[in-house]
mmCIF file of C-alpha atoms in Angstrom:
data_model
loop_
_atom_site.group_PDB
_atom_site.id
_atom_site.type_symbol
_atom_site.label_atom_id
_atom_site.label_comp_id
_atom_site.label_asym_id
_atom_site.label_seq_id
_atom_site.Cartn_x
_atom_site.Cartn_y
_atom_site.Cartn_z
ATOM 1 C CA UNK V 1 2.388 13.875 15.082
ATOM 2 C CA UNK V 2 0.291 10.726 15.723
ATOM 3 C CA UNK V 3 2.663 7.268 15.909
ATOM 4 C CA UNK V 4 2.374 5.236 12.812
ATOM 5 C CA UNK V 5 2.085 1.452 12.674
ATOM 6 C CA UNK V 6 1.280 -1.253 9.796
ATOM 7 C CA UNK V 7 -0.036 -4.318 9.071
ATOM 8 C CA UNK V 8 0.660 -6.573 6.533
ATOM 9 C CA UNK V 9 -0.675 -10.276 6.679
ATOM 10 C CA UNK V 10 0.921 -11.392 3.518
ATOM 11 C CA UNK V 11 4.331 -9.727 3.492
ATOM 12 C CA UNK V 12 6.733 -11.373 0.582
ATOM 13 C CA UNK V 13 10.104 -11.404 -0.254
ATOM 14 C CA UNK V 14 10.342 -9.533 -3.548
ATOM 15 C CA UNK V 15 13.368 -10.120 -6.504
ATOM 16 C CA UNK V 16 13.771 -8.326 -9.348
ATOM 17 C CA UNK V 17 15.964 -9.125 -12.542
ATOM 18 C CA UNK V 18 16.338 -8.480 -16.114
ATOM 19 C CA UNK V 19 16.159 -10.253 -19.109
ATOM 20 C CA UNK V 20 16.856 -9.663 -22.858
ATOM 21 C CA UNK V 21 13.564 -11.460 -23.909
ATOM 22 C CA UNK V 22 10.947 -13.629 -22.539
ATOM 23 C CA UNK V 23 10.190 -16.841 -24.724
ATOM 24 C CA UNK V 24 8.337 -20.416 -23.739
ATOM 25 C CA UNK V 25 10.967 -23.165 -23.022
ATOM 26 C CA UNK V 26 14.463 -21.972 -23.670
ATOM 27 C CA UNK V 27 16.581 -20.921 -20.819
ATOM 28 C CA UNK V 28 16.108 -17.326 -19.964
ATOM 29 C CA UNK V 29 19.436 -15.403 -18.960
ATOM 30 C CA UNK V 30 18.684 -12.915 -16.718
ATOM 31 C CA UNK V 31 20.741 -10.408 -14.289
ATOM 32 C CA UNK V 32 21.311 -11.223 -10.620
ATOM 33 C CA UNK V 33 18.402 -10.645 -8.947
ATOM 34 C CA UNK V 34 17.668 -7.438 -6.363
ATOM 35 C CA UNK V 35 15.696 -8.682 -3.242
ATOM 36 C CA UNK V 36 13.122 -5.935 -1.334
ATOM 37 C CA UNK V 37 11.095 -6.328 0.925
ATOM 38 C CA UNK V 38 7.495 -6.264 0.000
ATOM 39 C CA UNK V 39 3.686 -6.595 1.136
ATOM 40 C CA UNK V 40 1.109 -3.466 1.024
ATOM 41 C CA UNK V 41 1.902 -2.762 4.771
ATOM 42 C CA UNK V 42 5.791 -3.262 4.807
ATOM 43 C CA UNK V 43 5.839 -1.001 1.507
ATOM 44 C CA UNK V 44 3.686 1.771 3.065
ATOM 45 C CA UNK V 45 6.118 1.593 6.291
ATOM 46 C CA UNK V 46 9.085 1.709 3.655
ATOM 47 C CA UNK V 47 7.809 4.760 1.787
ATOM 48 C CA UNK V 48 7.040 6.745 5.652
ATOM 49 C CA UNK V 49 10.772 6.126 6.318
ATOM 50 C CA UNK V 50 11.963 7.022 2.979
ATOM 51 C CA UNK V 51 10.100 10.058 3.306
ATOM 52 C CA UNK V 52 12.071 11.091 6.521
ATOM 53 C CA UNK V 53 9.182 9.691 8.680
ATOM 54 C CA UNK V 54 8.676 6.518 10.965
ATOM 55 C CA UNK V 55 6.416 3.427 11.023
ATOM 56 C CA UNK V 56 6.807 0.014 12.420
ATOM 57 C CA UNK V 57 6.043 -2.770 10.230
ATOM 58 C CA UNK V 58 4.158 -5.501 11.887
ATOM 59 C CA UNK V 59 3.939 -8.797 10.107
ATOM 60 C CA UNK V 60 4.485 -12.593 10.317
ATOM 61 C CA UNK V 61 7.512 -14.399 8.862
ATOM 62 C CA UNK V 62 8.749 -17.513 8.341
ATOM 63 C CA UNK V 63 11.589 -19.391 7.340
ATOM 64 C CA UNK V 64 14.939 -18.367 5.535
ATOM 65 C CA UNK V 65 12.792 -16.344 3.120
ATOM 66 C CA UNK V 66 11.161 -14.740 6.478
ATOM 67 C CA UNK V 67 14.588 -13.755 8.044
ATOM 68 C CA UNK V 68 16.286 -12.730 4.733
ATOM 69 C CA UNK V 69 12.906 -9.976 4.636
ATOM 70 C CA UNK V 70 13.188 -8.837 8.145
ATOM 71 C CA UNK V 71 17.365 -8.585 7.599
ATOM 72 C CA UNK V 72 16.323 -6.101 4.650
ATOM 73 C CA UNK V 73 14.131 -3.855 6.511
ATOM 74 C CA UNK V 74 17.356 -3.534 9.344
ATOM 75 C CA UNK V 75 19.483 -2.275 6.744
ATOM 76 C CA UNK V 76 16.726 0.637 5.657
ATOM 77 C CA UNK V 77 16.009 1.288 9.426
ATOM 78 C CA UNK V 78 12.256 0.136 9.149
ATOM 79 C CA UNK V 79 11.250 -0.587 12.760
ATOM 80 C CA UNK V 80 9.527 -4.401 12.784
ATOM 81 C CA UNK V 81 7.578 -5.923 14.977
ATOM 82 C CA UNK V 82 7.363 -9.784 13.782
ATOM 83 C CA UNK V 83 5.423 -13.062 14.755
ATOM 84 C CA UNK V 84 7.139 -16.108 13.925
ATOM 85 C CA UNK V 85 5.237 -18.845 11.591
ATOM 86 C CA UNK V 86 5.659 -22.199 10.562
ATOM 87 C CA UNK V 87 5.121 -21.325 6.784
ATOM 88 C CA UNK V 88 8.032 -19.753 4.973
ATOM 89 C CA UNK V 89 7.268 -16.323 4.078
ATOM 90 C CA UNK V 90 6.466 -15.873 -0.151
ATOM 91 C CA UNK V 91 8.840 -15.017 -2.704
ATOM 92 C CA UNK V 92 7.314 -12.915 -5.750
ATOM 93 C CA UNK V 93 9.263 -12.436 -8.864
ATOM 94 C CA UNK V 94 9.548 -9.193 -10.873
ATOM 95 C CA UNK V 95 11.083 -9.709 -14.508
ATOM 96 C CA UNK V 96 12.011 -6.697 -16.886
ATOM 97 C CA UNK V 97 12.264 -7.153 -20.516
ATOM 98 C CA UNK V 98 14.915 -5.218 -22.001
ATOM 99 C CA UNK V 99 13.665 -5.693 -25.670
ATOM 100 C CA UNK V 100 10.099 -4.636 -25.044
ATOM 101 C CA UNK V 101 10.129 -2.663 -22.237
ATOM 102 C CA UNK V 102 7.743 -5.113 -20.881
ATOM 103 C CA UNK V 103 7.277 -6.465 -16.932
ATOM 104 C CA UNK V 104 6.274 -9.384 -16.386
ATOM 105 C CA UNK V 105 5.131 -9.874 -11.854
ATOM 106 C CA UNK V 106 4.586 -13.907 -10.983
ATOM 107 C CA UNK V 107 2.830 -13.520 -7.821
ATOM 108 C CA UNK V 108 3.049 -16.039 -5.002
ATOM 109 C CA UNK V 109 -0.054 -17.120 -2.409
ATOM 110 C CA UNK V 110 0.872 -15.470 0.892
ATOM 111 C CA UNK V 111 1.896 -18.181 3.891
ATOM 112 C CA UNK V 112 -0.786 -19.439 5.324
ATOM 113 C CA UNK V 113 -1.385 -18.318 8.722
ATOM 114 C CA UNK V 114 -2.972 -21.109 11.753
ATOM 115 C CA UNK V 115 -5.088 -19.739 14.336
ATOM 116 C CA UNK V 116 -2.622 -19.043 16.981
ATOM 117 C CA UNK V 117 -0.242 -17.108 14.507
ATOM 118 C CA UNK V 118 -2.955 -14.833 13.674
ATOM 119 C CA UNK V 119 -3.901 -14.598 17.487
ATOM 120 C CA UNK V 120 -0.397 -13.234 18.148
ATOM 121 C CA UNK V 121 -0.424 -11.032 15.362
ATOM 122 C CA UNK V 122 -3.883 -9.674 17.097
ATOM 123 C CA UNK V 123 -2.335 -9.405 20.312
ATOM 124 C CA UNK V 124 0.832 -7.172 18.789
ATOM 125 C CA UNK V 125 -2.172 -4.724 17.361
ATOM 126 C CA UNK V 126 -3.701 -4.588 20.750
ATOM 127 C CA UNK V 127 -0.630 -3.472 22.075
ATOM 128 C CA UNK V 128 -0.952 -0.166 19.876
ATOM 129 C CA UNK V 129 -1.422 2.789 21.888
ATOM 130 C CA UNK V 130 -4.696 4.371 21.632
ATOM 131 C CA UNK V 131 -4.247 7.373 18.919
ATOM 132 C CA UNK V 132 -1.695 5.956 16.987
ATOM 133 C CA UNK V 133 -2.777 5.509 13.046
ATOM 134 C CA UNK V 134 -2.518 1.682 11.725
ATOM 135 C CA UNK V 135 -2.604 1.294 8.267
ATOM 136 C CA UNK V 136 -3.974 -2.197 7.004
ATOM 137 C CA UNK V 137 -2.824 -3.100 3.695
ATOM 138 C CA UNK V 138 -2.427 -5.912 1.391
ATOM 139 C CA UNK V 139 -4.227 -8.938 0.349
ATOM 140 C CA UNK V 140 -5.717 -11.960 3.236
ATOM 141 C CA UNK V 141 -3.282 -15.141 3.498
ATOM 142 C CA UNK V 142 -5.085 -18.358 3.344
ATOM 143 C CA UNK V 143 -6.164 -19.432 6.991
ATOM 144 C CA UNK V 144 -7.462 -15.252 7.198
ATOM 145 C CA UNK V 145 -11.116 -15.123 6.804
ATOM 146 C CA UNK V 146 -13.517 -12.272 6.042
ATOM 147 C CA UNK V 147 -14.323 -12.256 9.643
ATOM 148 C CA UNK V 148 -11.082 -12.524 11.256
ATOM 149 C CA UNK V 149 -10.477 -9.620 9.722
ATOM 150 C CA UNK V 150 -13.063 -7.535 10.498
ATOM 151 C CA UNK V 151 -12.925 -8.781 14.169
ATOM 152 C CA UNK V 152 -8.755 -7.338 13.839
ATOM 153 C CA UNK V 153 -10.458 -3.887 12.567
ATOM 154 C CA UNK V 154 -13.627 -3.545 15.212
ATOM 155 C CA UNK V 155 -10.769 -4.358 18.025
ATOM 156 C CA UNK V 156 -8.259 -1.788 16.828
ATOM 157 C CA UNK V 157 -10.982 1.061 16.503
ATOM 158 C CA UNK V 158 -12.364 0.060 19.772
ATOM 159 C CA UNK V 159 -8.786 0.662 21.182
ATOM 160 C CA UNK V 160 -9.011 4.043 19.699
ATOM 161 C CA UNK V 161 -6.474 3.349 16.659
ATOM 162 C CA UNK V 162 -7.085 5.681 13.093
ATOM 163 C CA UNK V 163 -7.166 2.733 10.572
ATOM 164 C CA UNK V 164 -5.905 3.009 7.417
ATOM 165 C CA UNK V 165 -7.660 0.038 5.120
ATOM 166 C CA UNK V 166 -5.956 -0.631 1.647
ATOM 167 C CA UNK V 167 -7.002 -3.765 0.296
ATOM 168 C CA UNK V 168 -9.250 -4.331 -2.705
ATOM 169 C CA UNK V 169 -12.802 -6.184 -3.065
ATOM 170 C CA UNK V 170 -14.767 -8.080 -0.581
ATOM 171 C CA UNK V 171 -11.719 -7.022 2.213
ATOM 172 C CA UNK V 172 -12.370 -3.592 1.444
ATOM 173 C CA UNK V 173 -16.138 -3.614 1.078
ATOM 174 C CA UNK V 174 -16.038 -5.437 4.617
ATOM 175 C CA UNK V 175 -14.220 -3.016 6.297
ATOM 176 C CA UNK V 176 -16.429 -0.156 4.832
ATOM 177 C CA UNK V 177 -19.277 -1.607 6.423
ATOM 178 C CA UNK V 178 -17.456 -1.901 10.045
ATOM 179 C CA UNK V 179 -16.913 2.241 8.906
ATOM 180 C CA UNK V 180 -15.171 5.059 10.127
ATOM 181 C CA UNK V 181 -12.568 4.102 8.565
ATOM 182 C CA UNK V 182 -10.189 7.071 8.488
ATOM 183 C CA UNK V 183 -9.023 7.126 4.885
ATOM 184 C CA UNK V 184 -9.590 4.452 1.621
ATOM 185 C CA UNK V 185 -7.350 4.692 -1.696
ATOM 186 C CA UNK V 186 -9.594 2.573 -4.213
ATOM 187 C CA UNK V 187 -8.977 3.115 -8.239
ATOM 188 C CA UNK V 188 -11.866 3.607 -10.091
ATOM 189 C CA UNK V 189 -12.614 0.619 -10.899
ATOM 190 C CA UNK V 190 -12.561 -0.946 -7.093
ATOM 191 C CA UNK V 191 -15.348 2.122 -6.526
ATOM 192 C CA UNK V 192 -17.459 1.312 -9.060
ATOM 193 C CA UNK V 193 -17.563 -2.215 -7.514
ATOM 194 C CA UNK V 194 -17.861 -0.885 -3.860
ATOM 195 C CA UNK V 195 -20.789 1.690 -5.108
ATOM 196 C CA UNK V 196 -22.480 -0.980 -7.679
ATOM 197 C CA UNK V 197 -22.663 1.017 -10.614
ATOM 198 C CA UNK V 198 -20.758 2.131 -13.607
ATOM 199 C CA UNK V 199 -18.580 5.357 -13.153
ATOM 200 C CA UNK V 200 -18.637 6.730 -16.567
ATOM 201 C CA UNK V 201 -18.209 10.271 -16.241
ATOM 202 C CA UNK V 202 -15.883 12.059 -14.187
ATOM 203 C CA UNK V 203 -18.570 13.831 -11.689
ATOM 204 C CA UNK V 204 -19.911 9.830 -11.372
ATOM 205 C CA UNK V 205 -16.524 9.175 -9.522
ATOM 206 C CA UNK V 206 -16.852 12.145 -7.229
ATOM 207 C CA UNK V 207 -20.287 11.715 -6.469
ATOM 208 C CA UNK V 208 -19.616 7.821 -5.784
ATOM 209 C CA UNK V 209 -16.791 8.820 -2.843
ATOM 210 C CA UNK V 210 -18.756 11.400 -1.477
ATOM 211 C CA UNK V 211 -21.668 8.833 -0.988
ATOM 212 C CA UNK V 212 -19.563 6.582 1.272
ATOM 213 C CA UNK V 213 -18.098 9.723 3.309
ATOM 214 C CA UNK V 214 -21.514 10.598 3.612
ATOM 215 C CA UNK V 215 -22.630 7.302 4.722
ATOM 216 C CA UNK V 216 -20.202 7.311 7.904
ATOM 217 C CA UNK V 217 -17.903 4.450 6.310
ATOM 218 C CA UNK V 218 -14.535 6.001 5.801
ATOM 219 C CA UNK V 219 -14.015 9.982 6.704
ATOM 220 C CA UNK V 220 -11.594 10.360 3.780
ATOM 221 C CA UNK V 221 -11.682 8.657 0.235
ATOM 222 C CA UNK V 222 -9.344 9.444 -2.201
ATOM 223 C CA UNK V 223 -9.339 7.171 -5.844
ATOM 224 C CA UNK V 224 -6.303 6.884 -7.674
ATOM 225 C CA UNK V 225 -6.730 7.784 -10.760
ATOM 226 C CA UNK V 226 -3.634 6.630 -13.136
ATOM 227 C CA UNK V 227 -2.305 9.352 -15.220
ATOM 228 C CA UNK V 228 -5.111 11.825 -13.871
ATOM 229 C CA UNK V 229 -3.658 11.211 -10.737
ATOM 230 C CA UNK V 230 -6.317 11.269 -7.687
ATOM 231 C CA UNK V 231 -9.167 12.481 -6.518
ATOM 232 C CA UNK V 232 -10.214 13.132 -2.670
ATOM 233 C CA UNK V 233 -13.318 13.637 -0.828
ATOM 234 C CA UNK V 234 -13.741 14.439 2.690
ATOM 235 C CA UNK V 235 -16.323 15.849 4.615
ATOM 236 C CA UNK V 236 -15.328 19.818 4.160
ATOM 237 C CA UNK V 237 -15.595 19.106 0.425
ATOM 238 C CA UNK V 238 -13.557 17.289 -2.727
ATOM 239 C CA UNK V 239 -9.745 17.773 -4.511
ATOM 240 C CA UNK V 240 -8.084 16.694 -7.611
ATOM 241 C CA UNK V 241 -4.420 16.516 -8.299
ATOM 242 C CA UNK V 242 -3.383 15.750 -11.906
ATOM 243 C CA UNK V 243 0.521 15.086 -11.710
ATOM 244 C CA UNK V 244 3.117 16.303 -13.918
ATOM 245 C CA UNK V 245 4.138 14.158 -17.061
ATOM 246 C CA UNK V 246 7.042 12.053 -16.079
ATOM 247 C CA UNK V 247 9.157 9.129 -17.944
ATOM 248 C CA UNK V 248 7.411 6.211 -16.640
ATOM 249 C CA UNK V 249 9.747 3.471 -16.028
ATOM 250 C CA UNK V 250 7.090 1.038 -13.638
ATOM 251 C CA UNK V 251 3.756 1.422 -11.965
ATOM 252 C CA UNK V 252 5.282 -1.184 -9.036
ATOM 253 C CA UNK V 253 5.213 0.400 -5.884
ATOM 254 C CA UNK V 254 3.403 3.360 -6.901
ATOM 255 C CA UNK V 255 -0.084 3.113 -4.672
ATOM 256 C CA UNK V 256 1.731 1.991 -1.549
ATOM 257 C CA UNK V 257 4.136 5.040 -2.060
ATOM 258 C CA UNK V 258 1.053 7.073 -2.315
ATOM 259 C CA UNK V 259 -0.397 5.389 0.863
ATOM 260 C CA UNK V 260 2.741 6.236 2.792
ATOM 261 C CA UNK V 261 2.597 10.103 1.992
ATOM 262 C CA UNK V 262 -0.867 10.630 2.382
ATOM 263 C CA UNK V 263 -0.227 8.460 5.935
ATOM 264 C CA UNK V 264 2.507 10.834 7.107
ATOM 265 C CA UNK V 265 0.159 14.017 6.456
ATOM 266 C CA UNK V 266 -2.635 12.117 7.971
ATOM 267 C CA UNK V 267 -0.854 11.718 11.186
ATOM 268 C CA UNK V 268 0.533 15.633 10.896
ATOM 269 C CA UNK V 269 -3.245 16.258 10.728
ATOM 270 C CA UNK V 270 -2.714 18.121 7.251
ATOM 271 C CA UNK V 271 -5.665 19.342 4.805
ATOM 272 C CA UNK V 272 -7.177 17.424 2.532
ATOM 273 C CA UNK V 273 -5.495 19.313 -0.306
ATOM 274 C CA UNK V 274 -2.214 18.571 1.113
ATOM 275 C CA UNK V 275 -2.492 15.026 1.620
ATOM 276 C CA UNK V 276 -3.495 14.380 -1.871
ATOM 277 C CA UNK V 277 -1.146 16.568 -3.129
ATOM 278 C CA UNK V 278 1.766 15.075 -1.525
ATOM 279 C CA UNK V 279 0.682 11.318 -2.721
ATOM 280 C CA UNK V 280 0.232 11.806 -5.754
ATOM 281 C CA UNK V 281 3.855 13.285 -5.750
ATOM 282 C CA UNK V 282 5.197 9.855 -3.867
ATOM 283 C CA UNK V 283 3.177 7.841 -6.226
ATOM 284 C CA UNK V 284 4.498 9.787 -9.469
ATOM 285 C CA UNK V 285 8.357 9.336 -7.596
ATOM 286 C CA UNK V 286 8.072 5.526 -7.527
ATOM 287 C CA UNK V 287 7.093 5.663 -11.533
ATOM 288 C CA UNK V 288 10.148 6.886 -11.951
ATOM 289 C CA UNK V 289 12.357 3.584 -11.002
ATOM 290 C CA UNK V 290 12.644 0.283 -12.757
ATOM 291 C CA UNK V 291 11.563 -2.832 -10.771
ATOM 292 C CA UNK V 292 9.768 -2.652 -7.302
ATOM 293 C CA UNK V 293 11.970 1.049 -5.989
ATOM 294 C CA UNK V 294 9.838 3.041 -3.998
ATOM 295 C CA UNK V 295 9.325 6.469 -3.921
ATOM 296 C CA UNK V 296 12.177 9.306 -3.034
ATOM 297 C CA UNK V 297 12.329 11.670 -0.966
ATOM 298 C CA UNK V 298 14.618 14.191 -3.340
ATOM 299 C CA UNK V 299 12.162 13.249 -6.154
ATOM 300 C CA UNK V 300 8.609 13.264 -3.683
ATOM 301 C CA UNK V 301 10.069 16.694 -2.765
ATOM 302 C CA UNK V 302 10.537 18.301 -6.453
ATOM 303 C CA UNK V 303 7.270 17.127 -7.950
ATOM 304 C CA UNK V 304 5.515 18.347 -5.431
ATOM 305 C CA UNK V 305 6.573 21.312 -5.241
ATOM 306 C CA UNK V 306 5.690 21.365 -9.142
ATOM 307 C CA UNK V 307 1.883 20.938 -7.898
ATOM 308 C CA UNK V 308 2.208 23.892 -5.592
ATOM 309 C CA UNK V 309 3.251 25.931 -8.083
ATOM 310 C CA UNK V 310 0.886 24.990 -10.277
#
């Protein structure tokens, strides 16, 4: 099995808490808070480890904020490889209503990164060995340009790295067009933008993945679908997996659970069929928990072995 690494440029320090009810100006009592690490990569590396596999997190920090995430990660056993910055890494807020049922994510800019930290952070990706997978995920910090990160993605392919992209909009377009790209996990509505054209019809979405497999820009695409749950394309052909209907408690988590799985059958070199299969069970396991929880492996396991059987 192939090593896998991640990459998150704008990792965050996540809290969760819940409240009775959410109104303007009075004080809000809420419950004390649960702090997670978070960030696309960091919650892709959490899901491989929850789901008895192993990825090192790469990522900057900074400040108390910065040390409080990387403590977090010791305690689950998430390998980290960190650059140190002089911005204090972000602190996102997840509220629950308890009235409603309602969730409420404030959502802070990621800590700006100078040249030099995002040198180092370069440097740490160079130091990949060549076959290892490196999954790139999450949204560009301010001081990241378009460029800087498609320079990051030419180098690591040049080294001989399997990138993962999972970003949204002009991020993900970019790296498209840098291609071979091993696998992409828009929703249908990120597709639609990357193929310019309305999706309306299901065939539309399938046709619309196979087009950029075709065109040599990512070897596996496979859209998230919601409910429906998600459809692949590769170049031996395409594969839907519709989930089984489960209690939805929050949709938090659920795509970079979903990453994670379809990462760890990526690096086992699995089928197509497999992969999918086994992230849309990680992504339906995360639905499962209140808050920002991750995906299970005791839960992973059962639904899908549900979608083998069925």
């Amino acid at each position: 099995m192939a090593n896998i690494y991640t990459l998150t440029l704008a990792p965050s320090l996540d809290s969760a808490t819940v409240t009775p009810q959410i109104y303007p100006e009075g004080k809000l009592r809420c419950t004390a808070p649960i702090f997670e690490p978070g960030g696309g990569g960091i919650n892709v590396a959490r899901a491989i480890t929850f789901l008895g596999g192993k990825a090192t997190a790469i990522f900057p920090a900074g400040g108390a904020t910065g040390e409080h995430l990387v403590s977090l990660l010791g305690e689950e056993c998430v390998p980290v490889e960190t650059i140190q910055t002089q911005d204090w890494t972000r602190q996102n807020l997840h509220v629950h209503v308890n009235t409603t049922g309602e969730q409420y994510r404030f959502v802070m800019p990621g800590a700006a990164l100078t040249k030099d930290e995002f040198h180092h952070l370069e440097e740490q990706v160079q130091k990949i060995e060549t076959g290892a997978i490196l999954v790139i995920s999450g949204s560009l910090p301010p001081g990241v340009t378009l460029k800087n990160f498609v320079n990051l993605l030419k180098a690591a392919q040049s080294r001989g790295l399997r990138c993962v992209v999972d970003s949204s909009g002009e991020a993900l377009a970019a790296a498209l067009e840098v291609g071979d790209v091993e696998l992409v996990k828009p929703n249908q509505k990120e597709l639609s933008a990357l193929v310019q054209r309305e999706l309306t019809q299901p065939d539309d979405v399938r046709k619309a993945a196979e087009e950029i497999v075709r065109g040599g820009k990512a070897r596996r695409v496979v859209v998230s679908l919601g409910p429906q749950g998600a459809l692949g394309v590769d170049a031996t052909g395409s594969v839907q997996v519709v989930p089984p209907p489960v209690k939805s408690q929050s949709t938090v988590g659920a795509g970079d659970s979903m990453v994670g799985a379809m990462t760890l059958k990526l690096a086992d070199n699995t089928s197509l069929e497999e992969m999918v299969r086994y992230g849309v069970a990680a992504g339906s396991a995360a639905t499962l928990n209140q808050g920002t929880r991750l995906c299970s492996l005791e839960n992973t396991q059962n639904i899908y072995d549900y979608l083998c059987r069925h």
